[in-house]
Each structure stands twice: as structure tokens, then as C-alpha cells.
Coordinates of C-alpha atoms in Angstrom, one line a residue:
M1 CA -61.1 -135.0 -4.2
T2 CA -60.7 -132.7 -6.9
Y3 CA -59.4 -128.9 -6.3
Q4 CA -58.8 -126.2 -8.9
F5 CA -56.4 -123.2 -8.7
D6 CA -53.9 -121.5 -10.8
T7 CA -50.5 -123.5 -10.7
T8 CA -48.4 -121.5 -13.2
N9 CA -46.2 -119.9 -11.0
L10 CA -45.5 -122.5 -8.7
R11 CA -42.1 -123.5 -9.1
G12 CA -41.7 -126.8 -6.5
R13 CA -43.1 -130.1 -7.4
F14 CA -47.0 -130.2 -7.4
K15 CA -48.8 -133.8 -8.1
T16 CA -52.3 -134.6 -7.6
N17 CA -53.8 -138.1 -5.8
V18 CA -50.2 -139.0 -4.5
N19 CA -49.8 -142.5 -2.7
L20 CA -48.7 -141.6 1.0
S21 CA -47.7 -145.1 2.1
N22 CA -44.3 -144.4 0.2
Y23 CA -43.2 -141.8 2.4
T24 CA -44.5 -143.0 5.9
W25 CA -42.2 -145.6 7.9
L26 CA -45.0 -148.0 8.4
G27 CA -45.6 -148.1 4.9
V28 CA -49.5 -147.4 5.4
G29 CA -52.0 -144.7 4.4
G30 CA -54.2 -143.7 1.3
N31 CA -53.4 -141.1 -1.0
A32 CA -53.1 -136.8 -0.8
D33 CA -55.4 -135.1 -2.9
I34 CA -52.7 -132.7 -3.4
F35 CA -49.0 -133.1 -2.6
F36 CA -46.4 -130.2 -2.8
V37 CA -43.1 -129.5 -2.4
P38 CA -42.2 -126.0 -2.4
E39 CA -38.6 -125.0 -3.9
D40 CA -38.2 -122.3 -1.5
K41 CA -39.7 -120.3 1.1
E42 CA -40.9 -117.9 -1.6
D43 CA -42.4 -120.5 -3.7
L44 CA -44.3 -121.5 -0.5
V45 CA -45.3 -118.0 0.1
Q46 CA -47.0 -118.0 -3.3
F47 CA -48.4 -121.3 -2.9
F48 CA -50.6 -120.2 0.4
K49 CA -51.5 -116.8 -2.2
V50 CA -52.6 -119.0 -4.6
K51 CA -54.4 -122.0 -2.6
P52 CA -58.3 -121.4 -2.0
K53 CA -59.1 -121.2 1.4
Q54 CA -61.2 -123.8 1.8
I55 CA -58.5 -126.5 1.0
P56 CA -57.3 -127.8 4.2
V57 CA -53.5 -128.1 4.9
T58 CA -51.8 -130.9 6.4
V59 CA -47.7 -130.8 6.7
L60 CA -45.5 -134.2 6.7
G61 CA -41.9 -134.3 7.4
A62 CA -40.1 -137.5 7.6
C63 CA -42.8 -139.6 8.6
S64 CA -41.6 -142.0 11.0
N65 CA -44.0 -141.2 13.9
V66 CA -47.2 -140.5 11.4
L67 CA -50.2 -143.0 10.9
I68 CA -52.0 -142.0 7.8
R69 CA -55.5 -143.6 7.6
D70 CA -56.3 -145.7 4.5
K71 CA -58.5 -143.1 2.9
G72 CA -55.5 -140.7 2.8
I73 CA -55.4 -137.1 3.9
E74 CA -58.2 -134.4 2.1
G75 CA -56.8 -131.5 0.4
A76 CA -52.9 -130.5 0.3
V77 CA -50.1 -132.2 1.4
I78 CA -47.0 -130.1 2.0
R79 CA -43.6 -131.6 2.7
L80 CA -40.3 -129.6 3.0
G81 CA -37.3 -131.1 0.7
K82 CA -33.7 -130.5 0.4
E83 CA -33.6 -126.7 0.2
F84 CA -35.4 -126.5 3.8
S85 CA -32.5 -128.8 5.0
Y86 CA -29.0 -127.1 6.3
I87 CA -27.1 -126.5 9.3
K88 CA -25.3 -123.0 9.8
Q89 CA -22.8 -122.1 12.7
I90 CA -23.6 -119.1 14.2
D91 CA -21.1 -118.6 16.9
Q92 CA -19.0 -120.9 19.1
N93 CA -22.5 -122.5 20.8
S94 CA -25.4 -121.7 18.4
I95 CA -26.4 -122.8 15.0
R96 CA -29.3 -122.1 12.7
V97 CA -30.7 -125.3 11.2
G98 CA -33.5 -126.0 8.3
A99 CA -36.5 -127.8 9.4
S100 CA -36.5 -130.4 6.8
T101 CA -33.1 -131.4 8.4
L102 CA -33.0 -134.7 10.1
S103 CA -32.2 -135.1 13.6
A104 CA -29.5 -138.0 13.6
F105 CA -28.1 -135.6 11.4
L106 CA -28.0 -132.6 12.9
A107 CA -26.7 -135.1 16.1
K108 CA -23.7 -136.2 13.8
E109 CA -22.9 -132.5 12.6
T110 CA -23.0 -130.9 16.1
Q111 CA -20.6 -133.4 16.7
V112 CA -18.0 -132.4 14.3
M113 CA -18.7 -128.7 15.5
G114 CA -17.9 -129.7 19.1
I115 CA -21.2 -128.6 20.4
S116 CA -23.0 -130.9 22.9
G117 CA -26.7 -130.9 24.0
F118 CA -27.8 -132.3 20.6
E119 CA -26.4 -135.9 21.2
F120 CA -30.1 -137.0 22.4
L121 CA -31.1 -136.5 18.6
S122 CA -28.9 -139.1 17.2
G123 CA -31.7 -142.1 17.8
I124 CA -34.6 -140.1 16.7
P125 CA -35.3 -140.5 13.3
G126 CA -37.4 -137.2 12.5
R127 CA -36.8 -134.1 10.9
I128 CA -36.3 -131.0 13.2
G129 CA -39.8 -129.4 12.4
G130 CA -41.6 -132.4 14.0
A131 CA -39.0 -132.3 16.7
L132 CA -40.4 -128.7 17.5
R133 CA -43.6 -129.3 17.1
M134 CA -43.7 -132.5 19.4
N135 CA -40.9 -131.6 22.0
C136 CA -39.4 -134.6 20.9
G137 CA -36.6 -136.0 23.7
A138 CA -35.0 -139.2 24.6
H139 CA -32.5 -140.0 27.2
G140 CA -33.2 -137.2 29.6
S141 CA -33.5 -134.5 26.7
E142 CA -35.7 -132.6 25.0
I143 CA -35.6 -130.0 22.4
T144 CA -36.7 -127.3 25.1
N145 CA -33.2 -127.8 26.5
I146 CA -31.4 -126.4 23.3
F147 CA -34.3 -124.5 21.7
K148 CA -33.8 -120.5 21.2
S149 CA -35.9 -119.4 18.4
C150 CA -37.8 -120.3 15.1
I151 CA -39.5 -118.9 12.1
A152 CA -42.4 -120.7 10.5
L153 CA -44.7 -119.6 8.1
N154 CA -48.9 -119.6 8.4
Y155 CA -51.1 -121.0 6.4
N156 CA -52.1 -117.4 5.5
G157 CA -48.6 -117.2 3.9
I158 CA -47.3 -114.9 7.0
L159 CA -43.9 -115.1 8.6
K160 CA -43.7 -115.5 12.3
N161 CA -40.7 -115.2 14.5
F162 CA -41.2 -116.9 18.2
E163 CA -38.2 -116.6 20.6
K164 CA -38.0 -119.2 23.6
Q165 CA -40.5 -117.2 25.7
D166 CA -42.9 -117.3 23.3
V167 CA -43.5 -120.9 23.3
K168 CA -44.4 -123.7 26.5
F169 CA -42.8 -127.0 25.6
S170 CA -44.1 -129.8 27.9
Y171 CA -44.0 -133.4 27.8
R172 CA -43.8 -134.2 23.8
K173 CA -46.2 -131.0 23.4
S174 CA -45.5 -127.1 22.7
S175 CA -47.8 -124.3 22.8
F176 CA -47.2 -123.6 19.0
P177 CA -50.1 -122.5 16.9
N178 CA -51.6 -125.5 14.5
N179 CA -51.5 -123.7 11.4
L180 CA -48.0 -123.1 11.1
I181 CA -45.0 -124.6 8.8
F182 CA -41.5 -124.8 10.4
L183 CA -38.9 -123.2 8.5
E184 CA -35.7 -123.1 10.4
A185 CA -34.5 -122.9 14.2
V186 CA -31.7 -121.7 16.0
F187 CA -30.6 -124.2 19.1
T188 CA -28.1 -123.2 21.3
G189 CA -25.5 -125.5 23.1
K190 CA -22.1 -125.7 24.7
K191 CA -18.4 -126.6 23.6
E192 CA -17.1 -129.9 24.6
K193 CA -14.6 -131.8 23.1
V194 CA -15.1 -134.3 20.0
T195 CA -14.3 -137.2 21.6
V196 CA -16.6 -136.6 24.4
I197 CA -19.6 -136.0 22.4
E198 CA -18.6 -138.8 19.8
K199 CA -18.6 -141.3 22.8
K200 CA -22.4 -140.4 24.0
I201 CA -23.6 -140.5 20.8
N202 CA -22.6 -144.0 19.9
S203 CA -23.7 -145.8 23.5
F204 CA -27.2 -143.9 22.6
I205 CA -27.0 -145.6 19.0
A206 CA -26.1 -148.9 20.6
L207 CA -28.8 -148.8 23.1
R208 CA -31.6 -148.0 20.5
K209 CA -30.0 -151.1 18.3
Q210 CA -30.3 -153.2 21.5
N211 CA -33.6 -152.6 22.7
Q212 CA -35.7 -151.0 19.4
P213 CA -36.9 -152.9 16.4
I214 CA -35.5 -150.2 13.9
Q215 CA -34.8 -152.8 11.0
V216 CA -38.7 -152.9 10.5
K217 CA -41.6 -151.0 9.5
T218 CA -42.8 -149.0 12.9
G219 CA -43.9 -145.5 13.6
G220 CA -41.7 -145.4 16.9
S221 CA -43.2 -145.6 20.3
T222 CA -46.5 -145.7 20.0
F223 CA -47.8 -144.6 23.6
K224 CA -46.7 -141.8 25.4
N225 CA -45.2 -142.8 29.1
P226 CA -47.5 -142.1 31.9
D227 CA -47.1 -140.3 34.9
L228 CA -44.8 -142.2 36.9
K229 CA -46.5 -141.4 39.9
I230 CA -49.6 -143.2 38.8
S231 CA -48.2 -146.0 37.5
K232 CA -45.8 -146.8 40.2
N233 CA -42.8 -146.5 38.4
K234 CA -43.7 -148.3 35.2
K235 CA -43.1 -147.4 31.7
T236 CA -45.9 -148.0 29.1
W237 CA -43.9 -151.1 27.8
E238 CA -44.0 -152.7 30.9
L239 CA -47.5 -151.9 31.5
I240 CA -48.3 -153.5 28.2
K241 CA -46.8 -156.5 29.0
E242 CA -48.0 -157.2 32.3
S243 CA -51.2 -156.4 30.8
G244 CA -51.2 -159.6 28.7
C245 CA -51.1 -157.4 25.5
A246 CA -47.1 -158.8 24.3
T247 CA -48.5 -161.2 21.5
L248 CA -51.5 -159.2 20.3
S249 CA -51.8 -158.9 16.4
C250 CA -54.4 -157.3 14.0
G251 CA -54.3 -158.2 10.1
G252 CA -50.7 -157.7 9.2
A253 CA -49.6 -155.6 12.5
K254 CA -48.2 -156.6 15.6
L255 CA -46.7 -155.7 18.6
S256 CA -42.6 -155.7 18.5
E257 CA -41.3 -158.6 20.7
V258 CA -38.1 -156.4 21.0
H259 CA -40.2 -153.6 22.5
N260 CA -44.0 -153.9 23.6
N261 CA -44.7 -150.4 22.8
F262 CA -43.8 -150.5 18.8
I263 CA -46.6 -151.7 16.7
I264 CA -44.9 -152.8 13.1
N265 CA -46.1 -153.8 9.9
F266 CA -44.8 -157.0 9.4
N267 CA -47.4 -158.6 6.8
N268 CA -48.7 -156.2 4.8
A269 CA -51.1 -154.0 7.3
T270 CA -53.7 -151.6 7.0
A271 CA -53.5 -148.5 8.4
L272 CA -56.7 -149.8 9.7
D273 CA -55.3 -153.3 11.1
I274 CA -52.7 -150.7 12.9
E275 CA -55.3 -148.6 14.7
K276 CA -57.5 -151.7 15.8
L277 CA -54.5 -153.1 17.4
G278 CA -53.6 -149.8 19.5
E279 CA -57.1 -149.1 20.3
E280 CA -56.9 -152.9 21.8
V281 CA -53.9 -152.5 23.7
V282 CA -55.6 -149.3 25.4
C283 CA -58.2 -151.2 26.5
K284 CA -56.8 -154.0 27.5
V285 CA -54.0 -151.6 29.7
L286 CA -57.0 -149.8 31.0
E287 CA -58.6 -153.2 32.3
K288 CA -56.1 -154.3 33.6
T289 CA -54.3 -151.2 35.2
G290 CA -57.0 -148.5 35.4
I291 CA -54.6 -146.2 33.3
K292 CA -55.5 -144.9 29.7
L293 CA -52.6 -144.8 27.3

């Protein structure tokens, strides 16, 4: 779809009809009608001033955990660039982080600073904005454990501040309003010896390399783990395997042999291939176990 509005005063990268498969880890997806990478916060505010209200907005980060359908995304896609990637130490335990900062990079930098609590981010291939939105977690830790506050911009171009008491976090969820673009966050950890942090990070990275298909086109874990009381302490990958899904494929998509909860694009898969395969897994696991992934 073609949209018309005045972009004269926008300083960032503004393009139309941009193929999004080049930005996703799965390597699939159609075009964005509008693709905008703002120069800075003021440029992003200006974008919302000139954008007609009827144009929908979608925010994308690292796209490591995103499936974009083959028809693409209608309206405007916003992606924060390098100007929103930074880490600034506030005191011995606290840091200010730009929303476009890679989670793994944050883990490494806090190691150098001697601040513990960020180690779990070392194996999460996303950006901080996405981490806030979905309360990302690994190895028994989540964003909520280190979150102190954040600043976001709503789709009317108005800045919003959130303190920890303003937000409810749960398993892979947060109560943040949907119409937000995260700009930066403040996190708090604990002082620790650099060598202790480094050892912990190295163990997480080694575990990830051993148990996850990190060298192929994938979107990370596909399904959430169910309530362990309901699944009798079985995680999703175990339910998938026991339901006879381990060798399932659809077109160019299949389940990883390394980790059955990962769908991989092994042969020029389409987004529809991946979606159909996911739906088939849901049906088979439900039929076999009574649990809906």
C-alpha cells in the first residue's frame, strides 16, 4: 500500500517497499510499506508528528524471535539504529542502556564493569527493547530481576516514564501498553569479581552451543514451556519429541535435530511453511498429551 505524507524534516533513513526477510534471523517475510530508522529521539518524535494517524506502526528489533508473514507488514515499520545502542554506568551497581543495545553485548560489558545479574543475557540474541517487552529470561533469571525503570515513546510522540512498580512482569510477558517504542532502560545488578562473572557467562555460552542450533536460520525457541505441574515436569521439547514430531517438516522448514523446540529454515522456507509446521506441532502435541502449546 502507498502512503503519502511530508518527510522533508525527517533526518533518519526513510524507505518504502523494503523487504524484511533481510532483517530476520529466520530469513523469511514480505515487504514493509514504510521502513524508518530514526536518527535520534527528536527525529522519532518528528516522525509521529508528520505521520497520518491511520498508518499502523510496527516496531522491530533484532528480529531474532519474530516471524514476519510472506505478505509483509502493512504501514510503517520502525527500527532503532546505532544512536539508540549505548551503555552508561550510573554508579557501581546501576547502568543506563539504549533500547537497541544487543543483550549479549550488555552481558559482556557488565562483566567488564564487575556488575553481576546480567549473565543470563549472554545467550539471548535480541535487543533490550524486545527484552523489556517480553520479559526475556534464561537460566532462572529474567529482565524483571534487574529492571529499575525505562523511558518509552508512545505512538502519539509523547514520552512516558515507567518505574518498576508501574509494570507487572510474568513469564515472557509484561504489562507495558502495546503502543510504545522503548528508548532506554535503567538496570541494577550487584558488584562481583570479574572472573566470577566471566566464568558464569562462559558456562552459559558453552551450554547454548551444545544444546541449541545457533549456526542455522532459526527464530529461537518456538513455543513457551507449559506449566510444569500440568506437563508433569516435562518441558516443551520433551512434549514435542514424545508426540512424534521430532522429524516433522513443511516445505523448507523443519524441526531442529539439536533442539526440537526450534524450527529452522533449512531450504528457502516461506513464512507460511514455518507457520504451518508450527500449527502441526501444536495439533499433534495436543492430541497426544492434552496440552496446547
